[in-house]
PDB file of C-alpha atoms in Angstrom:
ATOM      1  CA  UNK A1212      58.984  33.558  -4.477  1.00 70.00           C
ATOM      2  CA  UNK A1213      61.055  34.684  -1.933  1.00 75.00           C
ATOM      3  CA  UNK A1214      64.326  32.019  -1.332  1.00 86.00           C
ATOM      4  CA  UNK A1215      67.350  32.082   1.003  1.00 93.00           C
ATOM      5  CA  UNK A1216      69.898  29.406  -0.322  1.00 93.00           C
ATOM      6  CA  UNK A1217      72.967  28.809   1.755  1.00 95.00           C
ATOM      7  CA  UNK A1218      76.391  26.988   0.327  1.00 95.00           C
ATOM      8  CA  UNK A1219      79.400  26.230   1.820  1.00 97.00           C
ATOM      9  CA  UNK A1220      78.826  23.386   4.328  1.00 95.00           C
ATOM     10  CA  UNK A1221      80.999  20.211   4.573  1.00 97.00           C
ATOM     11  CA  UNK A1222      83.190  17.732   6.384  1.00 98.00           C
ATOM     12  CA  UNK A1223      86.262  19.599   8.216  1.00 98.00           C
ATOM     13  CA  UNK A1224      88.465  18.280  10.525  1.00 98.00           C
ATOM     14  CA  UNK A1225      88.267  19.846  14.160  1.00 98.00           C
ATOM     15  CA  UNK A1226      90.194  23.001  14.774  1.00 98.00           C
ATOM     16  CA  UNK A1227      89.404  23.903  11.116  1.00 98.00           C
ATOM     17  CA  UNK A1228      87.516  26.689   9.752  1.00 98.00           C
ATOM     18  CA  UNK A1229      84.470  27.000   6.923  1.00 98.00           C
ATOM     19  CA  UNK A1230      82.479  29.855   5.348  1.00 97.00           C
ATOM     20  CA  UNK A1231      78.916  29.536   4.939  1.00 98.00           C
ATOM     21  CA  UNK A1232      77.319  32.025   3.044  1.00 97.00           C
ATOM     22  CA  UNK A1233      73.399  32.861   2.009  1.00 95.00           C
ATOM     23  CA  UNK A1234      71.797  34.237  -0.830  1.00 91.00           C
ATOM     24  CA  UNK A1235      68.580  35.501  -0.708  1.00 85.00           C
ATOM     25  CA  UNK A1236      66.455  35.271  -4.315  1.00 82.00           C
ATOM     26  CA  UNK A1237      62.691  36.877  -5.287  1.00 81.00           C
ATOM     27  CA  UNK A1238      64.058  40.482  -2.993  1.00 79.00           C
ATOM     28  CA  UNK A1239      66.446  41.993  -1.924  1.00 79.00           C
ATOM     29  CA  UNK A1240      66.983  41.873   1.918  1.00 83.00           C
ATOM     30  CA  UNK A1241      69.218  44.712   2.438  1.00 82.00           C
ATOM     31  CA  UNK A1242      66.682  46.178   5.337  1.00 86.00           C
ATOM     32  CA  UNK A1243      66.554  42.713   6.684  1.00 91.00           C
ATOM     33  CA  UNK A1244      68.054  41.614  10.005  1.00 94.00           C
ATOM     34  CA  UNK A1245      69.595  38.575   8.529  1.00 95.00           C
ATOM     35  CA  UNK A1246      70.378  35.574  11.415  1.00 96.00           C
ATOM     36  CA  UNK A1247      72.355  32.319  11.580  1.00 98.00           C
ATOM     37  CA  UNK A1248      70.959  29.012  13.387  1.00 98.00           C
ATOM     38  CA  UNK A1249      71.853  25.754  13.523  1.00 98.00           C
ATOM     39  CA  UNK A1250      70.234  22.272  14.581  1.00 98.00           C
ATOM     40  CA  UNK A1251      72.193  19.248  15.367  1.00 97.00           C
ATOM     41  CA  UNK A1252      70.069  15.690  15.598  1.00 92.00           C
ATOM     42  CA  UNK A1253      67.478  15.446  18.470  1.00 94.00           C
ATOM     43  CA  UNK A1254      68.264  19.048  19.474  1.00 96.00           C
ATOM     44  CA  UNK A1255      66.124  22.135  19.383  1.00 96.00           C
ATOM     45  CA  UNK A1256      67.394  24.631  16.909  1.00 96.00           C
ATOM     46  CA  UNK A1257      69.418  26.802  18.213  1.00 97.00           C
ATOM     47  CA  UNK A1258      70.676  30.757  17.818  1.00 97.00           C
ATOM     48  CA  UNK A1259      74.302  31.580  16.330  1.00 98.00           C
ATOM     49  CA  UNK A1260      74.247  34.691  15.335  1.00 97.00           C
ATOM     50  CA  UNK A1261      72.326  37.956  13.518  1.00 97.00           C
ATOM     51  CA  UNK A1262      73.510  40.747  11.648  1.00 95.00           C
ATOM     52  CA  UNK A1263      71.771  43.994  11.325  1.00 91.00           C
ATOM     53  CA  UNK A1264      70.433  45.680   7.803  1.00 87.00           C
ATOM     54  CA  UNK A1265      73.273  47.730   8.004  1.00 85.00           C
ATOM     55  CA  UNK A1266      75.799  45.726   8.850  1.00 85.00           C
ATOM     56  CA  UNK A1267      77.069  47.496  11.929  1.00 87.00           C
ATOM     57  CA  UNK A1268      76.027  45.456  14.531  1.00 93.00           C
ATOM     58  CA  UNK A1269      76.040  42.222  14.872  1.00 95.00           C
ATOM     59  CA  UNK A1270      75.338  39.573  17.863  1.00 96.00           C
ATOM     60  CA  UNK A1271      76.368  35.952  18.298  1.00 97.00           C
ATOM     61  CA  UNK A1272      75.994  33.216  21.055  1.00 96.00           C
ATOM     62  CA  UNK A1273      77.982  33.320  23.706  1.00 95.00           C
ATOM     63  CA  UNK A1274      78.418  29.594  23.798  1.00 94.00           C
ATOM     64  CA  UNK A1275      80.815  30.226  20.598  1.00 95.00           C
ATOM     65  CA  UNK A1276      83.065  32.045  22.239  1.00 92.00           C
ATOM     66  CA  UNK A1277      83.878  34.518  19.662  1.00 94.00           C
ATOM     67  CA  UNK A1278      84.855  31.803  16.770  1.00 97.00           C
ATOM     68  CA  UNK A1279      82.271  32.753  14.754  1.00 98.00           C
ATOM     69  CA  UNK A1280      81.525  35.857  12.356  1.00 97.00           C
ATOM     70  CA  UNK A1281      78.944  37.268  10.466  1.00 97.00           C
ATOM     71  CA  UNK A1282      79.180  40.004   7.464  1.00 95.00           C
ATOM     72  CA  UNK A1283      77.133  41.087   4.654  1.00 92.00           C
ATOM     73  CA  UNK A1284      77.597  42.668   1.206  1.00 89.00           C
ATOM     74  CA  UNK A1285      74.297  44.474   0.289  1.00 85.00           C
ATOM     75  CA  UNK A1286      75.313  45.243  -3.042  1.00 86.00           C
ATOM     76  CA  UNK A1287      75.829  41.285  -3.354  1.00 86.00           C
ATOM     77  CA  UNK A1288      72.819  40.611  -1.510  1.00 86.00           C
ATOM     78  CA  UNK A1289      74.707  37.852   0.286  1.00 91.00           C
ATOM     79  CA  UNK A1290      75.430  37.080   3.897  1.00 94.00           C
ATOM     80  CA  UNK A1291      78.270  35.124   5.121  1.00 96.00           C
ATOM     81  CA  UNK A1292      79.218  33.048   8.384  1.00 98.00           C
ATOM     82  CA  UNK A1293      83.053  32.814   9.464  1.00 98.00           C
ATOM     83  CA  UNK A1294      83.588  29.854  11.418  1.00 98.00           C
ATOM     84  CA  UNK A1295      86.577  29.100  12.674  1.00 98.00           C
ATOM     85  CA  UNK A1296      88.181  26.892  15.404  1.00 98.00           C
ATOM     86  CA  UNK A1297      85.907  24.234  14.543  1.00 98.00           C
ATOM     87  CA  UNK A1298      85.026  21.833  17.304  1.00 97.00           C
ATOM     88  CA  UNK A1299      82.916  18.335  17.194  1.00 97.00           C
ATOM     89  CA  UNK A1300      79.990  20.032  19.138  1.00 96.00           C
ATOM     90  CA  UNK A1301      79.661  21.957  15.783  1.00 98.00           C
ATOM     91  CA  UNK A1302      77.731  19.679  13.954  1.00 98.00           C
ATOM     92  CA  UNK A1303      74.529  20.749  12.312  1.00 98.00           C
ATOM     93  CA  UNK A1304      72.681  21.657   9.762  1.00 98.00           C
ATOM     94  CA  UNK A1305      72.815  25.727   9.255  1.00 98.00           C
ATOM     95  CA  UNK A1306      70.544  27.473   8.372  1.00 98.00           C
ATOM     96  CA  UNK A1307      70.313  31.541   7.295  1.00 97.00           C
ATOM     97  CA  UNK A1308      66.801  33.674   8.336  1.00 96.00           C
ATOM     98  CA  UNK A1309      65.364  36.784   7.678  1.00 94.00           C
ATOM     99  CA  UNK A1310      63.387  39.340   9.029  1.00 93.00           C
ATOM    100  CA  UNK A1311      62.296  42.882   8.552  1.00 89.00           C
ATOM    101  CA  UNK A1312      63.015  43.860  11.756  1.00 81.00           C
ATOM    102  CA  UNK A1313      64.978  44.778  14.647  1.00 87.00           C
ATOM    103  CA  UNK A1314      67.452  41.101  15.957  1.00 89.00           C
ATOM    104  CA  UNK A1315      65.995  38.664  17.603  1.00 90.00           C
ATOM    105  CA  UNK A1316      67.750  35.334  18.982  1.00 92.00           C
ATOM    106  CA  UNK A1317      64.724  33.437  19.036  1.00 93.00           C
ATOM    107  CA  UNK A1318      63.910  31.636  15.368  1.00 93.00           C
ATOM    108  CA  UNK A1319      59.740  32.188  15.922  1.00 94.00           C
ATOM    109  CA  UNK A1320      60.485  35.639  15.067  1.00 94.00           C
ATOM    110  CA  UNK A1321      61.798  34.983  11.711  1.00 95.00           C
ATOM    111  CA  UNK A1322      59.969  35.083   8.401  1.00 93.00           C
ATOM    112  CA  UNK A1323      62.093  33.652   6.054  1.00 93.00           C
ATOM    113  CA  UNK A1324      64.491  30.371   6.143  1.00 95.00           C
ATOM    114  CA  UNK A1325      67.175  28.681   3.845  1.00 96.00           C
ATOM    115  CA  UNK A1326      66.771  24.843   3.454  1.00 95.00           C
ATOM    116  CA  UNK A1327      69.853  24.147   5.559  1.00 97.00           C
ATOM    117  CA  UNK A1328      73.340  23.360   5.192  1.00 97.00           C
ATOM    118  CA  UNK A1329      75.188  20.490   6.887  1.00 98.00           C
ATOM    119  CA  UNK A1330      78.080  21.191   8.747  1.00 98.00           C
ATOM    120  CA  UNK A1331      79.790  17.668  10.107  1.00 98.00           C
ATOM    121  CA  UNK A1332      83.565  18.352  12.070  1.00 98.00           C
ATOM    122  CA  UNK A1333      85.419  15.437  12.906  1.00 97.00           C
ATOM    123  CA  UNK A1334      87.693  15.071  15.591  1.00 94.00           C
TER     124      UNK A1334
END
């Protein structure tokens, strides 16, 4: 059975950073795009970022305004979000994505999902 677990979520204080990171279980998704959304209460899930299979190119929101990053270690099989500058606004519930194709900001075109990871910054 194909799983994506992420870790790292937690309480930080604003202007703080956090790294969430994903590992997929049941295959390997090395030719995967991999993405990052999040979903904070009574608000539609939203995009943060994807990185390609390789690695090489990645895209984010522009609403982060380039506090966020996304890498990936193949021969890990594990994906990782850099989030730093934490503000309030930031509050959600993460979640990692797959998909065996080219990126795509829009979370119908993903196949597989983590179970979510609650990030809470207080001001």
């Amino acid at each position: 059975q194909v799983q994506l677990v992420e870790s790292g979520g937690g309480l930080v204080q604003a202007g703080g950073s956090l790294k969430l990171s994903c590992a997929p279980s049941g295959r390997t998704f090395s030719d995967y795009t991999m993405g990052w959304f999040r979903q904070a209460p009574g608000k539609e899930r939203e995009f943060v970022g994807a990185i390609s299979w390789g690695g090489s190119n990645t895209y984010y929101s522009e609403s982060l305004e380039g506090r966020f990053h996304i890498s990936r270690d193949n021969a890990r099989n594990t994906v990782n979000l850099y989030m730093s500058s934490l503000r309030p606004e930031d509050t959600a519930t993460y979640y990692c994505a797959a998909r065996p194709r080219g990126t795509s900001l829009r979370n119908t075109d993903y196949d597989y999902w983590g179970q979510g990871t609650q990030v809470t910054v207080s001001s």
